[in-house]
Tab-separated table of N, CA and C in Angstrom:
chain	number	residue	atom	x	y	z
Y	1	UNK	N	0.842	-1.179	0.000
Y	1	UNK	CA	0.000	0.000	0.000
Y	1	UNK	C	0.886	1.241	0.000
Y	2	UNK	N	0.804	1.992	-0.906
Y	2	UNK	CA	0.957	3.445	-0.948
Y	2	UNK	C	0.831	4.261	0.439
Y	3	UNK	N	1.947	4.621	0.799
Y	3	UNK	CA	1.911	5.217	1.796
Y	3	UNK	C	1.596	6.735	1.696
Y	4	UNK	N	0.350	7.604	2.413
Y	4	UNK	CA	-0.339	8.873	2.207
Y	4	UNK	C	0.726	9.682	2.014
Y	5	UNK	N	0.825	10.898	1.315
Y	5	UNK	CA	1.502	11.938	1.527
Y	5	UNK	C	0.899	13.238	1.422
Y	6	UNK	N	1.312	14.140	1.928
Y	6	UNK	CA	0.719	15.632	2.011
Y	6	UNK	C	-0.297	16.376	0.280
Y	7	UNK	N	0.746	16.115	-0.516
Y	7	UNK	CA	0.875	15.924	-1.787
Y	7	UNK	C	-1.030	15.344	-1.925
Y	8	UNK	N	-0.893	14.001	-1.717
Y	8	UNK	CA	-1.838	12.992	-2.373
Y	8	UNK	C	-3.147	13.363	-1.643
Y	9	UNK	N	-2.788	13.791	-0.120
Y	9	UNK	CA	-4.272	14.213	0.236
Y	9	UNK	C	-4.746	15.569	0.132
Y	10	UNK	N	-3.786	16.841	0.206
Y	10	UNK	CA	-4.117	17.517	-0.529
Y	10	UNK	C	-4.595	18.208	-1.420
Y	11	UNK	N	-3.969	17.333	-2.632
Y	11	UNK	CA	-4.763	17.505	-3.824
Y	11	UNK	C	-6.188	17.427	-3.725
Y	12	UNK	N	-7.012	16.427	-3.758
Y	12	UNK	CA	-8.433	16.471	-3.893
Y	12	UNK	C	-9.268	17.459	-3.130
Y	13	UNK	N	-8.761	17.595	-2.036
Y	13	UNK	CA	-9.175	19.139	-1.210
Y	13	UNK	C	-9.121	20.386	-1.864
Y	14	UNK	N	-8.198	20.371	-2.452
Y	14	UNK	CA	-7.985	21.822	-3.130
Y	14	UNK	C	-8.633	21.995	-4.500
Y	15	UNK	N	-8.716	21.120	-5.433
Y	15	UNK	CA	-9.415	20.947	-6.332
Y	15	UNK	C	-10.948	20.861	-5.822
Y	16	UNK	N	-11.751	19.851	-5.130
Y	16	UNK	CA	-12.572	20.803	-4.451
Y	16	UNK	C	-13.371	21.775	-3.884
Y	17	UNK	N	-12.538	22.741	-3.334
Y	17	UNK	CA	-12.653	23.921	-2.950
Y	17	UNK	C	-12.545	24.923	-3.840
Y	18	UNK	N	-11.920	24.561	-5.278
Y	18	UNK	CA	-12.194	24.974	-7.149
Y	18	UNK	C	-13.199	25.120	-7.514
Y	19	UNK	N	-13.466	23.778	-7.530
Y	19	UNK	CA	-14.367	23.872	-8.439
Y	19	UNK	C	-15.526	23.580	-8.169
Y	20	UNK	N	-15.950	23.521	-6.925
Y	20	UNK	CA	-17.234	23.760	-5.812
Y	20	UNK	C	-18.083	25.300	-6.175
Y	21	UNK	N	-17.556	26.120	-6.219
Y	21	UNK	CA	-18.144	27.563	-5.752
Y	21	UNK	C	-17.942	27.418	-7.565
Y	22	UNK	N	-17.570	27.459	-8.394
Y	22	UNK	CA	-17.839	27.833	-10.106
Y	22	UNK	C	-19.213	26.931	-10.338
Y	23	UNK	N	-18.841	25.709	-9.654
Y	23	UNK	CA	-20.646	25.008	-9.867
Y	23	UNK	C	-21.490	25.696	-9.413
Y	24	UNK	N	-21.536	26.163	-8.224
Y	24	UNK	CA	-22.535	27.313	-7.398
Y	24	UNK	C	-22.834	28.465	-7.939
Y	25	UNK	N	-21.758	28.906	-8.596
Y	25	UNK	CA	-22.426	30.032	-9.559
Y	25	UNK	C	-22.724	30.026	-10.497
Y	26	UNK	N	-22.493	29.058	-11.207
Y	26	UNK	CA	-23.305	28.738	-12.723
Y	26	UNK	C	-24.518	28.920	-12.059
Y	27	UNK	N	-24.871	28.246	-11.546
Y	27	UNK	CA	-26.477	28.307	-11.181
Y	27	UNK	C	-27.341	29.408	-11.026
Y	28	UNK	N	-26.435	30.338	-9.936
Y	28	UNK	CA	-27.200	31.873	-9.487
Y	28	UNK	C	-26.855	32.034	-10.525
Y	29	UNK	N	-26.274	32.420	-11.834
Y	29	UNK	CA	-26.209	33.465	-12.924
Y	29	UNK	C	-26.860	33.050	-13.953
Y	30	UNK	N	-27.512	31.826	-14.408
Y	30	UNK	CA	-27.921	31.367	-15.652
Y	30	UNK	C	-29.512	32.252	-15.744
Y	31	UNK	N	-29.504	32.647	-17.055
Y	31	UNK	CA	-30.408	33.163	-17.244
Y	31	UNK	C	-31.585	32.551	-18.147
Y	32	UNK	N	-32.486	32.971	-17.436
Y	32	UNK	CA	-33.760	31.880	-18.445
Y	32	UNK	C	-34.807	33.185	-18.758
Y	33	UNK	N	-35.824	33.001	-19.740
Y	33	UNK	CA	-37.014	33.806	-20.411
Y	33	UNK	C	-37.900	33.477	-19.781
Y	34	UNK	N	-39.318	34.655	-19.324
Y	34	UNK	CA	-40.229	34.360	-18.845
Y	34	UNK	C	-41.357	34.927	-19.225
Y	35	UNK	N	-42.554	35.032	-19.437
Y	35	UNK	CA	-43.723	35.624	-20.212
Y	35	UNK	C	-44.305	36.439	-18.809
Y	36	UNK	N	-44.281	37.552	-19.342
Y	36	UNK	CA	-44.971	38.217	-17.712
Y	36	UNK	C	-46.336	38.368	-17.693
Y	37	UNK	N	-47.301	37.613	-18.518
Y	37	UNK	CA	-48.384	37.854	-18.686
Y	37	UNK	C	-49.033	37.322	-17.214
Y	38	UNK	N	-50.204	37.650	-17.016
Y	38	UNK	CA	-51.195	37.156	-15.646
Y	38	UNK	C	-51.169	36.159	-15.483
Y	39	UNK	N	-50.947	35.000	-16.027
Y	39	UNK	CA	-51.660	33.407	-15.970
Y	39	UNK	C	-50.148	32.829	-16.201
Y	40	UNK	N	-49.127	33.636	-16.683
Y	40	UNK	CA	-48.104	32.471	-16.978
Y	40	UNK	C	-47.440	32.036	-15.731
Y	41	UNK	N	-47.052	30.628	-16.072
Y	41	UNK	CA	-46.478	29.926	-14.726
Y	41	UNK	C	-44.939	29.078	-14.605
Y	42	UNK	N	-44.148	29.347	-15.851
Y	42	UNK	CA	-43.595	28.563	-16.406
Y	42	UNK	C	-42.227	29.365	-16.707
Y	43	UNK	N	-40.808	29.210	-16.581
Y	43	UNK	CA	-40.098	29.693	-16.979
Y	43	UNK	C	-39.427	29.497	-18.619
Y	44	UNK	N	-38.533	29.567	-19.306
Y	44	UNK	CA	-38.080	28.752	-20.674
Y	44	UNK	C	-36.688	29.098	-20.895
Y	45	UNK	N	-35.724	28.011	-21.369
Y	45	UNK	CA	-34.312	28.060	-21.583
Y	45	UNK	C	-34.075	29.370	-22.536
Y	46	UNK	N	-34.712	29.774	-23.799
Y	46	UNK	CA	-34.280	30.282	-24.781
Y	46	UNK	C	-35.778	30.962	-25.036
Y	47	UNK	N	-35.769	32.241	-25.664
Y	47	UNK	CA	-37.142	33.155	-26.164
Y	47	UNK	C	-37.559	32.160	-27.608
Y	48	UNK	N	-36.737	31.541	-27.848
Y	48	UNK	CA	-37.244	30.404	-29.368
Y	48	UNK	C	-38.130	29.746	-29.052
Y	49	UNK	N	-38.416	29.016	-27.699
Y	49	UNK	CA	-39.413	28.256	-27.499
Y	49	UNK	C	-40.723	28.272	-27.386
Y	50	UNK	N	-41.418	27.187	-28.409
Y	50	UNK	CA	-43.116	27.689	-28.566
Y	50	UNK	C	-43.628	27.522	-27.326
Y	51	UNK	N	-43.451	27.316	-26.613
Y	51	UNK	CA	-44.306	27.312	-25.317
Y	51	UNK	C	-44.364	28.789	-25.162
Y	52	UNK	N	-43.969	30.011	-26.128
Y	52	UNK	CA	-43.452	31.364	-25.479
Y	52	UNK	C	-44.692	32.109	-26.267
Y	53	UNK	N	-45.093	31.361	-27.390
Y	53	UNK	CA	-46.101	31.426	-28.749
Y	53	UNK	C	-47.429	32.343	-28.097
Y	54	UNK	N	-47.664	32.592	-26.911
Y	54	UNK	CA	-49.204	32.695	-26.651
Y	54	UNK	C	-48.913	33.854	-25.549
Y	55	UNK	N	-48.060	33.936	-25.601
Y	55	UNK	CA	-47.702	35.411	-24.228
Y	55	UNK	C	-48.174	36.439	-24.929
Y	56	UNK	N	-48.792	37.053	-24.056
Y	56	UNK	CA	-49.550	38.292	-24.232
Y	56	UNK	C	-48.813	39.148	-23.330
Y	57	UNK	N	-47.999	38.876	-22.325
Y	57	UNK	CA	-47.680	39.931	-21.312
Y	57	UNK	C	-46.651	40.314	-21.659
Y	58	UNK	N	-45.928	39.838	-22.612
Y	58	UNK	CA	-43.756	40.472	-23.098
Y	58	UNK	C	-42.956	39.511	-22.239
Y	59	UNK	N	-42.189	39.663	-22.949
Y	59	UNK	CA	-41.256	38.234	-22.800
Y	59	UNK	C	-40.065	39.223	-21.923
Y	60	UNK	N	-39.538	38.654	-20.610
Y	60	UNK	CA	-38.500	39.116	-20.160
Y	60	UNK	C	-37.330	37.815	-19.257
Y	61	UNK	N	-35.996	38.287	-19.668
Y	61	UNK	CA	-35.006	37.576	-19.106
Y	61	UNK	C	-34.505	38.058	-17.825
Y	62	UNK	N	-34.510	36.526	-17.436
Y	62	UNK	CA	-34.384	36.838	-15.577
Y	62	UNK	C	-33.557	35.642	-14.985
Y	63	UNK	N	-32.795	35.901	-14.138
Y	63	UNK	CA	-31.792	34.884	-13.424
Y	63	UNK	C	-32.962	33.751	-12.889
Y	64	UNK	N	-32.684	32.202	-13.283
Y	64	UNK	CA	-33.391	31.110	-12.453
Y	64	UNK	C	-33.425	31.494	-11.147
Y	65	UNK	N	-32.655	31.910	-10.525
Y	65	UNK	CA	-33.263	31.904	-9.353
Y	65	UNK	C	-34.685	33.347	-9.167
Y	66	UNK	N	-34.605	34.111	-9.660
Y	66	UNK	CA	-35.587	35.436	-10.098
Y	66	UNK	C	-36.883	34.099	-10.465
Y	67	UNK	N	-36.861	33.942	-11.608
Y	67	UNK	CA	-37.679	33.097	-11.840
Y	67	UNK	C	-38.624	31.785	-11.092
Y	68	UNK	N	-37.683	31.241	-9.942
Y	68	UNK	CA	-38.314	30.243	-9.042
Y	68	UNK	C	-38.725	30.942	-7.776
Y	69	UNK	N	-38.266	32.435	-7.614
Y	69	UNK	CA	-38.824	33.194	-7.098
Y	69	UNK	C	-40.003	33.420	-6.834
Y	70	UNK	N	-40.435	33.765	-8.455
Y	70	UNK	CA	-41.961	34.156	-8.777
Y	70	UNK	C	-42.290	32.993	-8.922
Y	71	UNK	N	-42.725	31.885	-8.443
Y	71	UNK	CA	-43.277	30.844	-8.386
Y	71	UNK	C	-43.301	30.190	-10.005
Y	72	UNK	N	-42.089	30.484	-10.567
Y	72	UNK	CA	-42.335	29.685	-12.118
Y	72	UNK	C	-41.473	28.361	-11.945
Y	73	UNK	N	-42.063	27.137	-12.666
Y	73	UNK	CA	-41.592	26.076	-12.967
Y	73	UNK	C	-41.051	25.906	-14.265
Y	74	UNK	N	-40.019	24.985	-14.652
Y	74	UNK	CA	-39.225	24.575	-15.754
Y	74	UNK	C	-40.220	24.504	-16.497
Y	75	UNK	N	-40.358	24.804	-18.388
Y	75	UNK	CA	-40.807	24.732	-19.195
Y	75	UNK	C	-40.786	23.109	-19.384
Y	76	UNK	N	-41.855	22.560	-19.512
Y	76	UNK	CA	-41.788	21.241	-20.208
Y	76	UNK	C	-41.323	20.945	-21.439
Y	77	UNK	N	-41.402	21.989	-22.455
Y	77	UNK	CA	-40.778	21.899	-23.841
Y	77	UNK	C	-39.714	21.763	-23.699
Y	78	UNK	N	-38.761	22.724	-23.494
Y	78	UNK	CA	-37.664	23.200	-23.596
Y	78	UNK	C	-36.521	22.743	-22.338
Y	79	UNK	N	-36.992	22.132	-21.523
Y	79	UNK	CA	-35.968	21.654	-20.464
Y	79	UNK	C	-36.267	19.982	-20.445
């Protein structure tokens, strides 16, 4: 058996502590489309998507988390 070294346990800690918080912020920053009309309930990856076809209220881009905010759920089309 490989005997531990500073080196070997190290590493995975620090890498880690990398690339932990860049996953965490992908998340808060991704931006998704939302129909601000009265009745819509639904957020959408991209303004291309027909689920977007019937908005009457204007289409506006807003951080997922903005979006699960206002009580919208993932588009079934498009996610």
């Amino acid at each position: 058996m490989k005997p531990k070294t500073f080196r070997n346990s190290l590493f995975p800690f620090l890498l880690s502590i990398m690339i932990i918080p860049l996953l965490a912020a992908d998340t808060k920053t991704q931006n998704v489309v939302v129909c601000m009309g009265k009745n819509a309930k639904v957020y959408h990856a991209s303004s291309n998507c027909s689920g977007l076809r019937n908005c009457r209220g204007g289409v506006k881009t807003v951080t997922l988390k903005e979006a699960q905010d206002m009580g919208r759920r993932a588009c079934k089309i498009c996610y």
